[in-house]
Amino acid sequence: MIEEFISTYGEYLFWTLLHIFVILGVLLVSVAYLTYFERKVMAAMQRRHGPMTVGPFGLLQPLADGLKLLTKETILPTKANKPVFIIAPMLTFFLAIVAWAVIPVDENWVLANINVGILYLFAISSLGVYGIIMAGWASNSRYAFLGGLRSASQMVSYEVSMGLVIVTVLLCVGSLNLQEVVMAERSFLMNILLFPMMIVFLISILAETNRAPFDLPEGESELTGGFMVEYSAMTFALFFLGEYANMILMSAMTVILFMGGWLAPFGISGEWIDWVPGIVWFALKVSAVLFFFIWARASFPRYRYDQLMRLGWKVFLPFTLVWVLVVSGALIATNSLP
Amino acid sequence: MLYGIAFYLFAMVLVGSAIAVITAKNPVHSVLFLILAFFNAAGLMVLLGAEFIAMLLVIVYVGAVAVLFLFVVMMMDVSFADLRSGAMKYVPIGVVVGGVLLFELVIIYSGWKFSDAMELANPNDISLTNTEALGHILYTKYFFIFQMSGLVLLVAMIGAIVLTLRKRSGVKRQKIYEQVNRKASDVIEIHKVTPGTGV
C-alpha cells in the first residue's frame, strides 16, 4: 500500500516539498539580512556605522546573532502555562511562513495558485494575533499580559480598515486570485483613486505587524518588552523571525495589491528592460516597502495608545468606508466594472 | 487516497478538539481547542471544494469571534474549579434537556424531505468559481433576504453600543480638534516677575 502511495503521489509530494524548502530557505535568509538591512539603514539615518566588525561590512552579523540565540538557555517561568507558552512562538513563526504558499513572485511562480488567494492571506494575517495573545497570557506576568491585550485590540482594529482597503482593490480587479490581481489592467482614474488606499494600507501594515511607530505591544518604556518579556533564546528567536517574516509578507501583499507585483514599474517595457526577470522586480519592490518600514521606525516617536485607536477607528474606518463607495461609484459611472 | 488521508486527519482532530473543548479544565484551553475545531472545520470545507466558505469561516470565526471569546475568558477573574464543584447536581436536568433535543433531531432527520414545490437555487453556469457563483445567487435571487440579514446585524451592533454607552462626568477626554487648534497666544501668559514677589 505504501509502495502504491509513493508511486502515485511520490513525484508530486517530492516537488511540492522541494518547492516549500526553497521558499523557506529564501525566506529565512531574507529575514536574516532584513535585520542587517534595518540596522545599517537606521545607522545611516542616525549617522552611525551600524554592524561592521563581523565579516566584511558586518555581513556575517545576522549569522552571529542567530548562533548566539541558539546557544542560549531557554527559560520557562515556573508559573507559566507551559504548553501554551511554547506553542505561542511556534504559532507566530508558522503563520508568518504558511502565508507564503499563495504569494506569486513571478508569473506562475507560486506554490498554490488558489482562487481565494487574497482571502487566504487575510485569514492567515488575522490569525497572527493568537501567537501574541497566547504568549501574553501564558507568561503569567502583568507586563506580558498587558502587551498581549494591547496587541490583540490593535490588530483587530486595523484589520477592519485593511479589509476595506482590500475590498476597494478587488472592486477594480474583479477576482480574488492574486495572479489576476497583479495582471488586471487598471485605468488612470483607478490608479488615482487607489493611491490614498495605498497610503492607508501602508500605515495599517505598520500597525498590523506591531512595528514602530505603533509598537505599543512591546513598548519598552512602559511594558519593558510587552508579550516577549519572559521569552529567551530560541523561543524569543522564533518571535523575532516571525515578526520580520511578517514584515516581508505584508510588504509582498502591498506590492501585489498596489504596485503591480512582478511587472516592471510604471508599465515601462521595451527591449532594454524586458530581459529582467519578474522576480527581480518583485524583490526590488518588496525591498522598497521594507525600506519604508525602517524609515518610519527611524523617523517617528511611538504613538500613545488612545491616539492609535483613534486613528484606526475614527479616521481610517470612515475614510475607507466612504472610499469603497467612491470607487464603486466611479466604476459604475465609467462603466468599467470588471 | 491523499484526499481520504486529509479528510480523516481533519475529521479526527476536529472531533478530538471538540471533545477537548468541554473536558478541558482551564477555560482558556477550551477556547484554544475551539479555535482548533473551527480551523479543522475550515479544512473540511476546503476538501469539499467550498474554499470561499472555508476562508470566511477562518476570517470571521477564528479571526474575530474567537479573539473576543479569548479576551473575555482571559479577563474573567473567576475560579472555575469552584464553579464546577456544584455542577453535578444539574446532571438530571441536563440529561432531560439533551434527551429531548436529541429526540427531536432524530424525528426531524428521519422524516426530512424537501417539498417538490421547493426550487433549489443552483448556479446555472458550472464554469464559475464558487465565489462568483455565491455572489450571483446572493445578489439576485436572495438579494432581499441577504440585505435584511445585514440590517439585522447592524441593529444588533447599534443595540450593543447603546446598551453599553454611558456618559460619565468628571472624565478628562481627548478633544483632538480643540487641542490642535489651540494657539500659543490664547493659552500662554508671560509675566514679568520681580525677585521676591512671586506671580
Tab-separated table of C-alpha atoms in Angstrom, chain B:
chain	number	residue	atom	x	y	z
B	1	MET	CA	-6.234	8.420	-1.215
B	2	LEU	CA	-4.500	11.674	-0.348
B	3	TYR	CA	-7.987	13.123	-0.083
B	4	GLY	CA	-9.018	10.350	2.287
B	5	ILE	CA	-5.961	10.844	4.488
B	6	ALA	CA	-6.609	14.584	4.658
B	7	PHE	CA	-10.286	14.015	5.442
B	8	TYR	CA	-9.646	11.618	8.303
B	9	LEU	CA	-6.897	13.834	9.683
B	10	PHE	CA	-9.129	16.912	9.750
B	11	ALA	CA	-12.134	14.953	10.992
B	12	MET	CA	-10.235	13.273	13.811
B	13	VAL	CA	-8.615	16.488	15.012
B	14	LEU	CA	-11.987	18.241	14.756
B	15	VAL	CA	-13.813	15.673	16.876
B	16	GLY	CA	-10.896	15.391	19.300
B	17	SER	CA	-10.670	19.132	19.849
B	18	ALA	CA	-14.456	19.430	20.127
B	19	ILE	CA	-14.349	16.900	22.948
B	20	ALA	CA	-11.420	18.754	24.499
B	21	VAL	CA	-13.439	21.987	24.474
B	22	ILE	CA	-15.879	20.584	27.003
B	23	THR	CA	-13.443	18.490	29.011
B	24	ALA	CA	-10.513	20.912	29.361
B	25	LYS	CA	-10.039	22.089	32.953
B	26	ASN	CA	-8.777	25.531	32.001
B	27	PRO	CA	-11.303	27.734	30.169
B	28	VAL	CA	-8.568	29.388	28.083
B	29	HIS	CA	-7.528	25.951	26.859
B	30	SER	CA	-11.175	25.317	25.982
B	31	VAL	CA	-11.256	28.406	23.782
B	32	LEU	CA	-7.976	27.449	22.137
B	33	PHE	CA	-9.372	23.991	21.360
B	34	LEU	CA	-12.500	25.650	19.985
B	35	ILE	CA	-10.276	27.626	17.609
B	36	LEU	CA	-8.557	24.411	16.550
B	37	ALA	CA	-12.005	22.916	15.903
B	38	PHE	CA	-13.025	25.897	13.728
B	39	PHE	CA	-9.818	25.617	11.817
B	40	ASN	CA	-10.295	21.933	11.068
B	41	ALA	CA	-13.867	22.562	10.025
B	42	ALA	CA	-12.460	25.063	7.531
B	43	GLY	CA	-10.097	22.323	6.333
B	44	LEU	CA	-13.064	20.024	5.716
B	45	MET	CA	-14.780	22.799	3.750
B	46	VAL	CA	-11.725	23.130	1.529
B	47	LEU	CA	-11.841	19.387	0.879
B	48	LEU	CA	-15.489	19.752	-0.160
B	49	GLY	CA	-14.444	22.396	-2.678
B	50	ALA	CA	-16.080	25.238	-0.779
B	51	GLU	CA	-12.920	27.299	-0.402
B	52	PHE	CA	-14.768	30.608	-0.100
B	53	ILE	CA	-16.848	29.400	2.850
B	54	ALA	CA	-13.714	27.953	4.439
B	55	MET	CA	-11.873	31.261	4.250
B	56	LEU	CA	-14.882	33.136	5.620
B	57	LEU	CA	-15.073	30.669	8.495
B	58	VAL	CA	-11.445	31.364	9.353
B	59	ILE	CA	-11.705	35.146	8.946
B	60	VAL	CA	-14.985	35.615	10.796
B	61	TYR	CA	-14.973	32.933	13.468
B	62	VAL	CA	-11.292	32.355	14.112
B	63	GLY	CA	-10.033	35.838	13.292
B	64	ALA	CA	-12.721	37.856	15.037
B	65	VAL	CA	-15.285	35.983	17.128
B	66	ALA	CA	-12.864	33.638	18.873
B	67	VAL	CA	-10.493	36.515	19.643
B	68	LEU	CA	-13.313	38.142	21.587
B	69	PHE	CA	-14.094	34.845	23.361
B	70	LEU	CA	-10.465	34.556	24.314
B	71	PHE	CA	-10.430	38.145	25.531
B	72	VAL	CA	-13.475	37.663	27.727
B	73	VAL	CA	-12.310	34.357	29.159
B	74	MET	CA	-8.830	35.683	29.929
B	75	MET	CA	-10.186	38.789	31.627
B	76	MET	CA	-12.696	36.933	33.810
B	77	ASP	CA	-11.453	36.578	37.320
B	78	VAL	CA	-13.477	33.516	38.253
B	79	SER	CA	-12.265	30.341	39.851
B	80	PHE	CA	-13.603	27.684	37.553
B	81	ALA	CA	-12.875	24.899	39.987
B	82	ASP	CA	-15.453	26.443	42.381
B	83	LEU	CA	-17.956	26.829	39.584
B	84	ARG	CA	-17.512	23.234	38.602
B	85	SER	CA	-17.823	21.790	42.099
B	86	GLY	CA	-21.619	22.098	42.227
B	87	ALA	CA	-22.164	21.149	38.624
B	88	MET	CA	-23.011	17.512	39.254
B	89	LYS	CA	-26.392	18.290	40.775
B	90	TYR	CA	-27.578	19.700	37.447
B	91	VAL	CA	-26.879	16.444	35.618
B	92	PRO	CA	-30.524	15.189	35.665
B	93	ILE	CA	-31.807	18.455	34.126
B	94	GLY	CA	-29.040	18.379	31.545
B	95	VAL	CA	-29.859	14.800	30.619
B	96	VAL	CA	-33.561	15.632	30.228
B	97	VAL	CA	-32.954	18.709	28.050
B	98	GLY	CA	-30.321	16.907	25.962
B	99	GLY	CA	-32.575	13.885	25.559
B	100	VAL	CA	-35.491	15.990	24.339
B	101	LEU	CA	-33.275	17.779	21.826
B	102	LEU	CA	-31.791	14.527	20.578
B	103	PHE	CA	-35.266	13.003	20.217
B	104	GLU	CA	-36.468	15.998	18.205
B	105	LEU	CA	-33.418	15.877	15.969
B	106	VAL	CA	-33.942	12.172	15.294
B	107	ILE	CA	-37.606	12.790	14.406
B	108	ILE	CA	-36.763	15.675	12.093
B	109	TYR	CA	-33.929	13.970	10.270
B	110	SER	CA	-35.659	10.640	9.838
B	111	GLY	CA	-38.542	12.314	8.041
B	112	TRP	CA	-36.545	15.058	6.282
B	113	LYS	CA	-37.557	15.695	2.699
B	114	PHE	CA	-37.607	18.783	0.531
B	115	SER	CA	-41.042	19.621	-0.777
B	116	ASP	CA	-41.364	19.025	-4.506
B	117	ALA	CA	-42.527	22.580	-4.956
B	118	MET	CA	-39.271	23.854	-3.466
B	119	GLU	CA	-36.957	25.121	-6.116
B	120	LEU	CA	-33.349	24.952	-5.095
B	121	ALA	CA	-31.144	27.778	-6.188
B	122	ASN	CA	-28.307	26.380	-8.230
B	123	PRO	CA	-25.779	28.353	-10.160
B	124	ASN	CA	-26.504	27.608	-13.798
B	125	ASP	CA	-23.023	28.180	-15.018
B	126	ILE	CA	-20.683	25.392	-13.925
B	127	SER	CA	-17.586	27.236	-15.124
B	128	LEU	CA	-17.904	29.876	-12.403
B	129	THR	CA	-15.683	29.668	-9.340
B	130	ASN	CA	-17.703	29.201	-6.208
B	131	THR	CA	-17.066	32.769	-5.036
B	132	GLU	CA	-18.682	34.112	-8.198
B	133	ALA	CA	-21.473	31.553	-8.053
B	134	LEU	CA	-22.320	32.534	-4.478
B	135	GLY	CA	-22.287	36.191	-5.452
B	136	HIS	CA	-24.623	35.593	-8.370
B	137	ILE	CA	-27.139	33.789	-6.182
B	138	LEU	CA	-26.924	36.068	-3.153
B	139	TYR	CA	-27.235	39.271	-5.123
B	140	THR	CA	-30.025	38.159	-7.443
B	141	LYS	CA	-32.335	35.526	-6.052
B	142	TYR	CA	-31.797	36.183	-2.348
B	143	PHE	CA	-30.967	39.864	-2.535
B	144	PHE	CA	-33.730	40.980	-0.189
B	145	ILE	CA	-33.090	38.326	2.479
B	146	PHE	CA	-29.365	38.948	2.257
B	147	GLN	CA	-29.716	42.693	2.808
B	148	MET	CA	-32.235	42.122	5.591
B	149	SER	CA	-29.844	39.876	7.490
B	150	GLY	CA	-27.190	42.561	7.100
B	151	LEU	CA	-29.582	45.114	8.614
B	152	VAL	CA	-30.406	42.772	11.495
B	153	LEU	CA	-26.712	42.540	12.294
B	154	LEU	CA	-26.405	46.325	12.093
B	155	VAL	CA	-29.289	46.762	14.519
B	156	ALA	CA	-27.711	44.266	16.902
B	157	MET	CA	-24.448	46.182	16.724
B	158	ILE	CA	-26.068	49.539	17.377
B	159	GLY	CA	-28.052	47.961	20.201
B	160	ALA	CA	-24.892	46.702	21.865
B	161	ILE	CA	-23.331	50.144	21.617
B	162	VAL	CA	-26.409	51.883	23.008
B	163	LEU	CA	-26.618	49.439	25.924
B	164	THR	CA	-23.023	49.960	26.974
B	165	LEU	CA	-22.689	53.660	26.230
B	166	ARG	CA	-22.727	55.807	29.345
B	167	LYS	CA	-21.769	59.367	29.937
B	168	ARG	CA	-19.588	59.765	32.973
B	169	SER	CA	-18.956	63.155	34.429
B	170	GLY	CA	-15.553	64.246	35.559
B	171	VAL	CA	-13.658	62.270	32.935
B	172	LYS	CA	-10.949	64.033	31.005
B	173	ARG	CA	-11.295	63.383	27.316
B	174	GLN	CA	-9.064	63.994	24.362
B	175	LYS	CA	-10.655	66.656	22.186
B	176	ILE	CA	-8.451	66.446	19.163
B	177	TYR	CA	-9.967	69.346	17.261
B	178	GLU	CA	-9.703	71.785	20.168
B	179	GLN	CA	-6.235	70.586	21.097
B	180	VAL	CA	-4.896	71.037	17.611
B	181	ASN	CA	-6.500	74.439	17.254
B	182	ARG	CA	-5.099	75.945	20.434
B	183	LYS	CA	-2.897	78.923	19.832
B	184	ALA	CA	0.038	79.868	21.963
B	185	SER	CA	-1.304	83.405	22.271
B	186	ASP	CA	-4.539	82.115	23.878
B	187	VAL	CA	-3.067	79.843	26.481
B	188	ILE	CA	0.310	81.256	27.457
B	189	GLU	CA	0.674	84.361	29.556
B	190	ILE	CA	4.017	85.933	30.134
B	191	HIS	CA	4.557	87.618	33.459
B	192	LYS	CA	7.430	89.727	34.426
B	193	VAL	CA	8.321	88.561	37.885
B	194	THR	CA	10.446	90.680	40.124
B	195	PRO	CA	12.544	88.632	42.562
B	196	GLY	CA	10.955	88.038	45.935
B	197	THR	CA	7.345	88.811	44.959
B	198	GLY	CA	6.023	85.727	43.222
B	199	VAL	CA	3.402	85.699	40.489
